[in-house]
Short mmCIF file of C-alpha atoms in Angstrom, two decimals:
data_model
loop_
_atom_site.label_atom_id
_atom_site.label_comp_id
_atom_site.label_asym_id
_atom_site.label_seq_id
_atom_site.Cartn_x
_atom_site.Cartn_y
_atom_site.Cartn_z
CA MET A 1 -0.04 -0.06 -0.02
CA THR A 2 2.84 2.52 0.97
CA VAL A 3 4.64 1.65 -2.74
CA SER A 4 1.12 2.27 -4.29
CA ARG A 5 0.94 5.82 -2.50
CA VAL A 6 4.39 6.45 -3.33
CA MET A 7 4.40 5.71 -7.27
CA THR A 8 0.77 7.61 -7.53
CA GLY A 9 1.90 10.53 -5.93
CA LYS A 10 -0.25 10.43 -2.86
CA ARG A 11 -0.15 11.96 0.27
CA HIS A 12 -0.02 10.36 4.05
CA VAL A 13 3.56 9.25 3.39
CA SER A 14 6.41 10.59 5.18
CA GLU A 15 9.34 12.36 3.19
CA ALA A 16 12.01 9.53 4.72
CA MET A 17 9.43 6.79 3.63
CA ARG A 18 9.23 8.23 0.45
CA GLU A 19 12.71 8.32 -0.10
CA ARG A 20 13.41 4.75 0.88
CA VAL A 21 10.40 3.54 -1.68
CA ASN A 22 11.88 5.39 -4.52
CA LEU A 23 15.47 4.17 -3.59
CA ALA A 24 13.88 0.31 -3.68
CA ILE A 25 12.20 1.01 -6.96
CA ALA A 26 15.38 2.14 -8.52
CA GLU A 27 17.44 -0.70 -7.27
CA LEU A 28 14.92 -3.39 -8.17
CA ASN A 29 14.11 -1.61 -11.48
CA TYR A 30 10.54 -1.96 -10.44
CA SER A 31 7.85 -0.90 -12.53
CA PRO A 32 4.34 -1.58 -12.04
CA ASN A 33 2.01 -4.37 -13.42
CA LEU A 34 -0.73 -2.42 -15.05
CA ASN A 35 -2.84 -5.71 -16.03
CA ALA A 36 -2.83 -6.41 -12.44
CA ARG A 37 -3.82 -3.18 -11.08
CA SER A 38 -6.65 -2.86 -13.56
CA PHE A 39 -7.98 -6.40 -12.59
CA SER A 40 -7.95 -5.53 -8.80
CA SER A 41 -9.78 -2.41 -9.42
CA ALA A 42 -12.11 -3.22 -12.25
CA VAL A 43 -15.90 -3.24 -11.60
CA ARG A 44 -17.31 -6.50 -12.31
CA VAL A 45 -21.20 -7.28 -12.90
CA GLY A 46 -22.25 -11.12 -13.10
CA ALA A 47 -25.14 -12.69 -14.44
CA ILE A 48 -26.54 -16.28 -14.29
CA TYR A 49 -28.93 -17.80 -17.09
CA SER A 50 -31.00 -20.53 -16.53
CA ASN A 51 -32.23 -21.01 -19.95
CA PRO A 52 -29.57 -20.98 -22.82
CA SER A 53 -32.13 -21.64 -25.62
CA SER A 54 -34.52 -18.93 -24.32
CA SER A 55 -35.13 -16.22 -27.37
CA ASN A 56 -34.64 -13.59 -24.60
CA LEU A 57 -31.10 -14.41 -23.82
CA GLY A 58 -29.49 -12.90 -27.09
CA ALA A 59 -31.30 -9.48 -26.31
CA PHE A 60 -30.64 -9.94 -22.55
CA LEU A 61 -26.76 -10.15 -23.26
CA MET A 62 -26.96 -7.64 -26.17
CA GLY A 63 -28.15 -4.90 -23.87
CA ALA A 64 -25.80 -6.21 -20.80
CA PHE A 65 -22.25 -6.07 -22.67
CA ARG A 66 -23.16 -2.78 -24.61
CA GLN A 67 -23.76 -1.39 -21.16
CA SER A 68 -20.89 -2.58 -19.54
CA GLY A 69 -18.77 -1.02 -22.37
CA GLU A 70 -20.27 2.28 -21.84
CA SER A 71 -20.36 1.76 -17.81
CA GLY A 72 -16.32 1.08 -17.77
CA CYS A 73 -17.03 -2.66 -16.02
CA GLN A 74 -16.31 -5.99 -16.67
CA PHE A 75 -19.59 -8.74 -17.40
CA LEU A 76 -19.15 -11.97 -16.40
CA ILE A 77 -21.74 -14.87 -16.86
CA GLU A 78 -22.62 -18.28 -15.40
CA PRO A 79 -24.73 -21.18 -16.45
CA GLY A 80 -27.51 -21.94 -14.02
CA ARG A 81 -30.25 -24.23 -14.99
CA THR A 82 -31.12 -25.17 -11.59
CA GLU A 83 -30.71 -23.46 -8.36
CA ALA A 84 -28.12 -26.16 -7.21
CA GLU A 85 -26.08 -25.22 -10.41
CA ALA A 86 -26.67 -21.78 -10.08
CA VAL A 87 -25.28 -21.38 -6.68
CA GLU A 88 -22.31 -23.22 -7.90
CA GLY A 89 -22.18 -20.13 -10.68
CA LEU A 90 -22.55 -17.60 -8.23
CA HIS A 91 -19.64 -19.22 -6.04
CA ARG A 92 -17.39 -18.95 -9.04
CA LEU A 93 -18.29 -15.39 -9.70
CA ILE A 94 -17.75 -14.51 -6.10
CA GLU A 95 -14.42 -15.87 -6.62
CA SER A 96 -13.86 -13.72 -9.48
CA ARG A 97 -14.42 -10.76 -7.19
CA ILE A 98 -17.67 -9.40 -8.76
CA GLY A 99 -19.71 -6.40 -6.99
CA GLY A 100 -22.85 -7.32 -8.01
CA VAL A 101 -24.61 -9.79 -9.81
CA ILE A 102 -28.18 -9.84 -12.03
CA LEU A 103 -30.31 -12.90 -11.37
CA PRO A 104 -33.25 -13.26 -14.53
CA PRO A 105 -36.13 -15.28 -13.78
CA PRO A 106 -36.61 -17.74 -12.04
CA LEU A 107 -33.33 -17.12 -10.30
CA CYS A 108 -34.56 -13.71 -9.29
CA ASP A 109 -36.76 -15.37 -6.56
CA SER A 110 -34.47 -17.62 -5.11
CA GLU A 111 -33.68 -16.86 -1.32
CA VAL A 112 -30.82 -19.13 -1.47
CA LEU A 113 -29.07 -17.30 -4.25
CA LEU A 114 -30.19 -13.79 -2.87
CA ASP A 115 -28.83 -14.67 0.60
CA LEU A 116 -25.62 -16.05 -0.86
CA ALA A 117 -24.84 -12.75 -2.60
CA LEU A 118 -25.57 -10.49 0.13
CA SER A 119 -23.70 -12.61 2.77
CA SER A 120 -20.66 -12.42 0.25
CA GLU A 121 -21.12 -9.24 0.44
CA VAL A 122 -22.21 -9.02 -3.48
CA ILE A 123 -25.05 -6.45 -4.50
CA PRO A 124 -27.70 -8.82 -6.03
CA LEU A 125 -30.45 -7.49 -8.56
CA ALA A 126 -33.73 -9.38 -9.25
CA PHE A 127 -34.38 -8.78 -13.01
CA ALA A 128 -38.25 -9.07 -14.43
CA THR A 129 -39.04 -10.51 -11.22
CA ALA A 130 -43.19 -10.06 -10.28
CA ILE A 131 -41.99 -10.02 -6.50
CA PRO A 132 -39.91 -7.14 -5.66
CA ARG A 133 -38.22 -7.32 -1.98
CA GLU A 134 -37.43 -4.42 0.05
CA ARG A 135 -34.04 -5.36 0.51
CA VAL A 136 -32.99 -5.94 -3.28
CA SER A 137 -32.79 -3.69 -5.97
CA ALA A 138 -34.90 -4.96 -9.15
CA ILE A 139 -35.97 -4.09 -12.93
CA ILE A 140 -39.73 -4.70 -12.97
CA VAL A 141 -42.41 -4.39 -15.67
CA ASP A 142 -46.26 -4.82 -14.80
CA ASP A 143 -46.62 -8.67 -16.34
CA TYR A 144 -50.65 -8.30 -14.94
CA LYS A 145 -51.26 -5.29 -17.02
CA GLY A 146 -49.68 -6.53 -20.03
CA ALA A 147 -51.96 -9.95 -20.02
CA TYR A 148 -54.90 -8.14 -19.25
CA ASP A 149 -54.17 -5.83 -21.90
CA MET A 150 -53.60 -8.58 -24.32
CA THR A 151 -56.70 -10.44 -23.40
CA ARG A 152 -58.89 -7.42 -23.81
CA TYR A 153 -57.52 -6.59 -27.05
CA LEU A 154 -58.51 -10.44 -28.12
CA ILE A 155 -61.94 -9.86 -26.72
CA GLY A 156 -62.39 -6.16 -28.59
CA LEU A 157 -61.52 -8.66 -31.80
CA GLY A 158 -64.52 -10.68 -31.30
CA HIS A 159 -63.08 -13.62 -29.37
CA ARG A 160 -64.93 -15.31 -26.75
CA LYS A 161 -63.19 -18.92 -26.67
CA ILE A 162 -59.72 -17.99 -25.65
CA GLY A 163 -57.29 -20.65 -24.34
CA PHE A 164 -54.20 -19.70 -22.26
CA VAL A 165 -50.86 -21.38 -21.97
CA GLN A 166 -49.12 -20.97 -18.34
CA GLY A 167 -45.59 -19.97 -17.84
CA ASP A 168 -42.95 -21.73 -15.85
CA PRO A 169 -44.60 -22.24 -12.15
CA LYS A 170 -41.13 -21.21 -10.76
CA HIS A 171 -41.20 -17.96 -12.45
CA SER A 172 -43.20 -15.10 -10.53
CA PRO A 173 -43.83 -13.36 -13.63
CA SER A 174 -46.12 -16.67 -14.70
CA GLN A 175 -48.51 -16.38 -12.01
CA ARG A 176 -48.95 -12.44 -12.54
CA ARG A 177 -49.53 -13.22 -16.48
CA GLU A 178 -52.33 -15.60 -15.80
CA GLN A 179 -53.93 -13.47 -13.08
CA GLY A 180 -54.25 -10.63 -16.03
CA PHE A 181 -55.73 -13.07 -18.46
CA ARG A 182 -57.92 -14.66 -15.94
CA ALA A 183 -59.16 -11.06 -14.50
CA ALA A 184 -59.68 -9.76 -17.97
CA MET A 185 -61.89 -12.93 -18.90
CA VAL A 186 -63.97 -12.34 -15.72
CA GLY A 187 -64.30 -8.68 -16.55
CA ALA A 188 -65.75 -9.35 -19.88
CA SER A 189 -68.41 -12.28 -18.19
CA LEU A 190 -66.48 -14.98 -20.52
CA MET A 191 -66.17 -18.26 -19.48
CA ILE A 192 -62.71 -19.81 -18.48
CA LYS A 193 -62.85 -23.62 -19.95
CA ASP A 194 -60.19 -25.86 -17.76
CA ASP A 195 -59.49 -27.53 -20.76
CA TRP A 196 -58.44 -24.56 -22.52
CA ILE A 197 -55.89 -23.89 -19.82
CA ALA A 198 -52.80 -25.58 -20.51
CA PRO A 199 -49.70 -25.84 -18.75
CA GLY A 200 -46.30 -24.78 -20.00
CA LEU A 201 -42.71 -24.13 -18.88
CA PHE A 202 -41.67 -21.26 -21.48
CA THR A 203 -40.00 -23.58 -23.74
CA TYR A 204 -40.78 -24.25 -27.51
CA ARG A 205 -40.99 -28.01 -26.40
CA SER A 206 -43.77 -27.31 -23.52
CA GLY A 207 -45.53 -25.05 -26.41
CA LEU A 208 -45.89 -28.02 -28.85
CA ASP A 209 -47.75 -29.86 -25.92
CA ALA A 210 -49.97 -27.18 -25.02
CA ALA A 211 -50.96 -26.64 -28.67
CA ARG A 212 -51.71 -30.20 -28.96
CA GLN A 213 -53.93 -30.09 -25.95
CA LEU A 214 -55.63 -27.10 -26.80
CA LEU A 215 -56.26 -27.91 -30.39
CA GLY A 216 -56.71 -31.41 -30.22
CA GLY A 217 -60.16 -31.49 -28.48
CA ALA A 218 -63.77 -31.61 -30.07
CA GLU A 219 -64.40 -27.81 -30.00
CA ARG A 220 -61.24 -25.73 -30.17
CA PRO A 221 -60.67 -22.05 -29.09
CA THR A 222 -60.68 -19.18 -31.51
CA ALA A 223 -57.62 -17.76 -29.89
CA ILE A 224 -54.54 -18.75 -27.95
CA PHE A 225 -52.61 -16.51 -25.62
CA ALA A 226 -49.52 -17.92 -24.91
CA SER A 227 -47.62 -16.78 -21.70
CA ASN A 228 -44.15 -16.22 -23.97
CA ASP A 229 -43.26 -16.10 -27.94
CA ASP A 230 -41.38 -19.16 -27.85
CA MET A 231 -44.60 -21.29 -26.79
CA ALA A 232 -46.59 -19.34 -29.09
CA ALA A 233 -44.02 -20.01 -32.15
CA ALA A 234 -44.84 -23.86 -30.97
CA ILE A 235 -48.34 -23.36 -31.01
CA THR A 236 -48.32 -21.96 -34.41
CA ALA A 237 -46.19 -24.48 -36.02
CA ILE A 238 -48.68 -27.12 -34.57
CA ALA A 239 -51.54 -25.13 -36.13
CA HIS A 240 -49.91 -24.88 -39.56
CA GLY A 241 -49.19 -28.59 -39.35
CA MET A 242 -53.16 -29.32 -38.78
CA GLY A 243 -54.24 -27.01 -41.99
CA LEU A 244 -55.04 -24.16 -39.93
CA VAL A 245 -54.90 -20.97 -41.23
CA ILE A 246 -53.74 -17.86 -38.83
CA PRO A 247 -55.50 -15.85 -38.07
CA ASP A 248 -58.38 -16.97 -40.08
CA ASP A 249 -58.92 -20.08 -38.18
CA LEU A 250 -56.86 -19.34 -35.02
CA SER A 251 -55.31 -16.22 -33.78
CA VAL A 252 -52.24 -16.93 -31.72
CA VAL A 253 -50.68 -14.22 -29.51
CA GLY A 254 -47.85 -14.17 -27.06
CA PHE A 255 -45.61 -12.12 -24.70
CA ASP A 256 -42.12 -10.53 -24.49
CA ASP A 257 -41.58 -9.92 -28.27
CA ALA A 258 -38.39 -11.89 -28.58
CA GLN A 259 -36.40 -12.16 -32.00
CA VAL A 260 -38.71 -15.29 -32.58
CA ALA A 261 -41.95 -13.17 -32.88
CA SER A 262 -41.34 -11.33 -35.83
CA THR A 263 -39.17 -14.34 -37.74
CA ILE A 264 -42.01 -17.02 -37.82
CA TRP A 265 -45.07 -16.55 -40.29
CA PRO A 266 -47.55 -14.76 -39.81
CA GLU A 267 -45.52 -12.22 -37.40
CA LEU A 268 -46.75 -12.67 -33.85
CA THR A 269 -49.06 -10.17 -31.78
CA THR A 270 -47.24 -9.89 -28.62
CA ILE A 271 -46.57 -7.57 -25.69
CA ARG A 272 -43.02 -5.85 -26.23
CA GLN A 273 -40.88 -6.30 -23.03
CA PRO A 274 -37.78 -4.32 -23.75
CA ILE A 275 -35.11 -6.73 -22.42
CA SER A 276 -32.36 -5.24 -24.05
CA ASP A 277 -32.78 -2.13 -22.42
CA MET A 278 -33.62 -3.62 -19.24
CA ALA A 279 -30.36 -5.54 -18.96
CA SER A 280 -28.48 -2.23 -20.00
CA ARG A 281 -30.34 -0.75 -16.96
CA ALA A 282 -29.62 -3.36 -14.61
CA VAL A 283 -25.72 -3.32 -15.46
CA ALA A 284 -25.82 0.62 -15.14
CA LEU A 285 -27.52 0.24 -12.19
CA LEU A 286 -25.26 -2.53 -10.37
CA SER A 287 -22.02 -0.62 -11.61
CA GLU A 288 -23.33 2.87 -9.81
CA GLN A 289 -24.30 0.81 -6.68
CA ILE A 290 -20.76 -1.15 -6.69
CA ARG A 291 -18.89 2.22 -7.06
CA GLU A 292 -21.03 3.86 -4.05
CA ALA A 293 -20.21 0.70 -1.94
CA ARG A 294 -16.47 1.41 -2.63
CA THR A 295 -16.93 4.44 -1.00
CA GLY A 296 -18.26 3.09 2.45
CA ASN A 297 -21.79 4.06 1.62
CA LYS A 298 -24.65 1.60 1.47
CA PRO A 299 -26.21 1.65 -1.95
CA GLU A 300 -29.86 2.61 -1.75
CA VAL A 301 -32.28 -0.06 -3.07
CA ARG A 302 -34.25 0.76 -6.24
CA HIS A 303 -36.95 -0.65 -8.00
CA VAL A 304 -37.00 0.54 -11.41
CA ARG A 305 -40.27 0.02 -13.68
CA GLU A 306 -39.86 -0.42 -17.43
CA MET A 307 -43.03 -0.03 -19.55
CA LEU A 308 -44.25 -2.85 -21.75
CA THR A 309 -46.51 -2.41 -25.23
CA LEU A 310 -48.95 -4.28 -27.14
CA VAL A 311 -47.37 -4.79 -30.64
CA LYS A 312 -50.14 -5.70 -33.28
CA ARG A 313 -49.13 -7.69 -36.14
CA ALA A 314 -50.83 -10.54 -38.59
CA SER A 315 -51.37 -13.38 -36.15
CA ALA A 316 -54.36 -12.25 -34.65
CA GLY A 317 -57.88 -11.19 -36.02
CA SER A 318 -61.42 -11.49 -35.62
CA PRO A 319 -62.97 -14.74 -35.42
CA ALA A 320 -64.71 -16.75 -38.20
CA ASP A 321 -67.81 -17.41 -36.60
#
């Protein structure tokens, strides 16, 4: 520490000690390791992802890496498909000396991970959680309102027979999206058929299973609202395979506005969740909090709300009957 103070010209070193250090530097021909200095002082933000096949992952990483460059910090990522794997990943990130960590769903709601981060003096940020906590900063959206607005849009098109595909029950946004759907249906005095509520896991494969359940019965819904775009894309594929024309025979809508929403045919009506901007905001917020913590102050917990947008495309239209 004394050598560092002398070489950087800082005070709090006596003249006698400064002369001794300079003499030792000259005798040893010492020069500082700039890479090591950079490594020890860099602000590091970590993240753990649970679903490498998610359409949202690319947008998340794009926003995070872009902001890490602008914020002058390093961004590190680890996989965590299960909570146990995520714990191992977080330990590796802690060993890499991160100052904060972003936890996307469903890890954003893991008390085990939140406690581990806080006990290790790492600042956690819950990303896209539907259950913001007083002790943890979060980037949040109103999943309830997004699902409510989408259901009301389908009702406004004339649909009365609407199916719904649930999200992963481990994700807090899943419950809020289903609650929004149910509230809109009840508000319009429409029946919610148990057979038209299909389980899903936010994966394309689970969307295939949901589509077979919803479209394989004697009576089919005229519209299906999937809790994310990956599952909506799977429903579209099954419908095409059955010879159904979208949206003439069946309207399909999703949630997120992931890249897949504008690459399938017809393009998907969905709720736009600005994942890239949310990831950018998360990295910026954590960078600020890490720097604040380094001054000895306790960073303020912040809950940042991002806006959702209903994006109308060709996959939704009025029912034929």
